[in-house]
Amino acid sequence: MQRNESNQYHIQGLSPEKLVQEFESPLYVYDAGTIRQKVGELQSAFQAVDLKIKYACKANTNLSILRLMRELGVELDVVSPGEMQMGVLAGYTTSQITFTPSGVPFSEVKQAVDAGAIVNLDSLPLLEWFGQTYGATKPCMIRIKPNVAAGGNEKIMTAHADSKFGISVLLLDSILDIVNRYDIKVIGLHQHTGSDIKDAAPFLKVADILFDAAKHFKDLQIIDLGGGFKVSYKPGDGITDMKLLGSKISERFQKFCQAYGKPLQLWFEPGKFLVSESGYLLTTVTVVKEDPARNFVHIDSGLNHLIRPMMYGSYHHILNTSNPSGPEKHYNVVGYICETDTFASDRVLPEVRQNDILAFMNAGAYGITMSSNYNARFRPAEVLVDHGQASLIKRRETLEDLLRTQMGL
Ligand code: LLP
């Protein structure tokens, strides 16, 4: 969100107030320009290697966002048949889609492989089943758990020894035994460390572990280092230094390719990095309660629309776009759900009044995709702003949407 000469907030020239007037509140708004910029940043940081970006679309599966990614040459990482279908509907071929499941029914893996997608196999029983079912006839990738703990909080760390994800690198002998027994064509090794990882060190560590394991596979074409780059959540926040990471990883990757004896592709599958900062959740203040203990600001939204603060204690920066120059006060910003859905405690904001618009930043990733219909509330509409134009890319839900699957009406 930018500010103009008169200090008013806007997204590509459109004020949050105008957007809410046109599309109603609450509203998810995405800025296509930011997505383009993030894709470019990643591409340029890794220009020295054969990079492929696989967008982890669990972050945001709106078809218009997926189509934009496709136009930008970004492919897809999916975790369910549903996400795969969304990708196909957005125009991806199944060969551009990687399926990275976590302990799913093998039938889902079969569906993906038979459709032409590459799967990251994440357990020894699945690898054995793959060998029995396909032998050397279909390529696959293997998800390795490198036993490295990194990430913004425990809930979003996925590569430490206690994590459920992938096959421990300590089981490499068992992996190789199955691969050799069935002559499985392993074309890639994959790992995903976690989310919100700022420093280069964990990325370098897991890369080295994967390069080391890779020496034992003869058919590799791909090393996939997952996602997890840290984005900025508040002004002055530390973020992954992409240029630095790009140069360090690229250098090691090139050395590895030389030792391996052939050029490989380097894949990343970011979610947050590509879309988090592009998105805003615009909400309207329903009531300001000046309680003896706290000033409470209630908004027309809650954990049903943006659960990250309640689920992970995540910080989302909030702007009072209706009163940007007002005197500062302390507030607890809370939702309208019948649970304690606190978005922010003791937050300093320009004075908040009833009907003001509060904009939540970093709402592009894991916002709408983690939303629910709790309290029989409708999901907000979604709008994409591109070249100064706002388009409705998903309408607001209605009661009919909630009732569609109920029997006995
Ligand atoms: N690849 C795999 C296999 C993943 O599991 C994930 C995220 C990603 C890539 C993308 O990670 P990212 O670049 O977005 O950090 N809901 C949590 C984040 C959970 C991420 C789960 N996996 C949040 O809102 O912080």
Short mmCIF file of N, CA, C and O in Angstrom, two decimals, residues 20 24-27 281-287 297-302 304-305 334-337 341 343 356-358 360 377-378 380 396:
data_model
loop_
_atom_site.label_atom_id
_atom_site.label_comp_id
_atom_site.label_asym_id
_atom_site.label_seq_id
_atom_site.Cartn_x
_atom_site.Cartn_y
_atom_site.Cartn_z
N VAL A 20 -13.80 -0.64 -1.07
CA VAL A 20 -14.85 -1.18 -0.19
C VAL A 20 -16.23 -0.69 -0.63
O VAL A 20 -17.21 -1.42 -0.59
N GLU A 24 -17.68 -3.95 -1.35
CA GLU A 24 -18.15 -4.21 0.03
C GLU A 24 -17.05 -4.76 0.94
O GLU A 24 -16.05 -5.29 0.49
N SER A 25 -17.33 -4.63 2.22
CA SER A 25 -16.38 -5.03 3.26
C SER A 25 -16.92 -6.28 3.96
O SER A 25 -18.14 -6.42 4.08
N PRO A 26 -16.04 -7.16 4.43
CA PRO A 26 -14.60 -7.19 4.27
C PRO A 26 -14.21 -7.65 2.87
O PRO A 26 -15.02 -8.27 2.18
N LEU A 27 -12.97 -7.38 2.51
CA LEU A 27 -12.56 -7.62 1.13
C LEU A 27 -11.08 -7.97 1.07
O LEU A 27 -10.25 -7.29 1.68
N LEU A 281 -6.27 -7.41 3.57
CA LEU A 281 -7.64 -7.68 3.98
C LEU A 281 -8.21 -6.35 4.48
O LEU A 281 -7.74 -5.80 5.48
N LEU A 282 -9.18 -5.84 3.73
CA LEU A 282 -9.81 -4.57 4.11
C LEU A 282 -11.05 -4.88 4.96
O LEU A 282 -11.90 -5.68 4.54
N THR A 283 -11.11 -4.26 6.12
CA THR A 283 -12.22 -4.53 7.04
C THR A 283 -12.79 -3.19 7.50
O THR A 283 -12.15 -2.16 7.37
N THR A 284 -13.99 -3.26 8.08
CA THR A 284 -14.63 -2.03 8.57
C THR A 284 -14.84 -2.12 10.07
O THR A 284 -15.22 -3.19 10.58
N VAL A 285 -14.58 -1.03 10.74
CA VAL A 285 -14.76 -1.00 12.21
C VAL A 285 -16.25 -0.99 12.51
O VAL A 285 -16.99 -0.11 12.04
N THR A 286 -16.69 -1.98 13.29
CA THR A 286 -18.11 -2.06 13.63
C THR A 286 -18.41 -1.25 14.89
O THR A 286 -19.43 -0.58 14.97
N VAL A 287 -17.49 -1.32 15.87
CA VAL A 287 -17.71 -0.57 17.10
C VAL A 287 -16.38 -0.38 17.82
O VAL A 287 -15.50 -1.24 17.75
N VAL A 297 -11.26 -2.47 19.47
CA VAL A 297 -11.79 -2.14 18.14
C VAL A 297 -12.34 -3.42 17.55
O VAL A 297 -11.59 -4.37 17.31
N HIS A 298 -13.64 -3.48 17.36
CA HIS A 298 -14.25 -4.65 16.69
C HIS A 298 -14.35 -4.37 15.20
O HIS A 298 -14.68 -3.25 14.80
N ILE A 299 -14.09 -5.40 14.41
CA ILE A 299 -14.20 -5.23 12.96
C ILE A 299 -15.14 -6.28 12.38
O ILE A 299 -15.47 -7.26 13.06
N ASP A 300 -15.55 -6.08 11.13
CA ASP A 300 -16.51 -7.00 10.50
C ASP A 300 -15.79 -8.21 9.91
O ASP A 300 -15.99 -8.59 8.75
N SER A 301 -14.90 -8.79 10.70
CA SER A 301 -14.12 -9.94 10.26
C SER A 301 -13.67 -10.67 11.51
O SER A 301 -13.98 -10.23 12.62
N GLY A 302 -12.96 -11.77 11.33
CA GLY A 302 -12.53 -12.52 12.50
C GLY A 302 -11.61 -13.65 12.11
O GLY A 302 -11.08 -13.66 10.98
N ASN A 304 -12.32 -16.37 11.16
CA ASN A 304 -12.86 -17.08 9.99
C ASN A 304 -12.27 -16.56 8.69
O ASN A 304 -12.27 -17.27 7.69
N HIS A 305 -11.74 -15.34 8.69
CA HIS A 305 -11.18 -14.77 7.45
C HIS A 305 -9.66 -14.73 7.45
O HIS A 305 -9.04 -14.84 6.40
N VAL A 334 -10.03 -6.71 17.54
CA VAL A 334 -10.67 -8.02 17.73
C VAL A 334 -11.74 -8.25 16.68
O VAL A 334 -12.26 -7.31 16.08
N GLY A 335 -12.08 -9.55 16.51
CA GLY A 335 -13.04 -9.92 15.49
C GLY A 335 -14.45 -10.02 16.03
O GLY A 335 -14.71 -9.75 17.20
N TYR A 336 -15.37 -10.46 15.13
CA TYR A 336 -16.78 -10.57 15.51
C TYR A 336 -17.22 -12.01 15.76
O TYR A 336 -18.40 -12.29 15.89
N ILE A 337 -16.25 -12.93 15.80
CA ILE A 337 -16.56 -14.34 16.01
C ILE A 337 -16.72 -14.60 17.51
O ILE A 337 -16.08 -13.95 18.33
N ASP A 341 -11.01 -13.91 19.27
CA ASP A 341 -10.24 -13.77 18.02
C ASP A 341 -9.56 -12.41 17.97
O ASP A 341 -10.03 -11.47 17.33
N PHE A 343 -6.80 -10.01 16.79
CA PHE A 343 -5.86 -9.79 15.68
C PHE A 343 -4.58 -9.12 16.18
O PHE A 343 -3.51 -9.37 15.67
N ASP A 356 -14.45 3.29 10.20
CA ASP A 356 -13.12 3.43 9.58
C ASP A 356 -12.74 2.12 8.90
O ASP A 356 -13.19 1.03 9.32
N ILE A 357 -11.90 2.21 7.89
CA ILE A 357 -11.39 1.00 7.23
C ILE A 357 -10.03 0.65 7.84
O ILE A 357 -9.13 1.48 7.86
N LEU A 358 -9.91 -0.58 8.32
CA LEU A 358 -8.61 -1.08 8.77
C LEU A 358 -8.10 -2.07 7.73
O LEU A 358 -8.82 -3.01 7.35
N PHE A 360 -5.37 -4.91 6.75
CA PHE A 360 -4.37 -5.86 7.25
C PHE A 360 -3.39 -6.15 6.12
O PHE A 360 -3.79 -6.56 5.03
N ARG A 377 -20.57 -17.63 8.81
CA ARG A 377 -20.18 -16.37 8.18
C ARG A 377 -19.70 -16.65 6.75
O ARG A 377 -19.14 -17.71 6.48
N PHE A 378 -19.86 -15.69 5.89
CA PHE A 378 -19.47 -15.87 4.49
C PHE A 378 -18.02 -15.44 4.28
O PHE A 378 -17.56 -14.49 4.91
N PRO A 380 -15.11 -13.49 2.34
CA PRO A 380 -15.14 -12.21 1.60
C PRO A 380 -14.93 -12.41 0.10
O PRO A 380 -14.46 -13.47 -0.32
N ARG A 396 -18.26 -12.60 -3.14
CA ARG A 396 -18.55 -12.88 -1.74
C ARG A 396 -19.49 -14.08 -1.66
O ARG A 396 -20.34 -14.26 -2.53
#
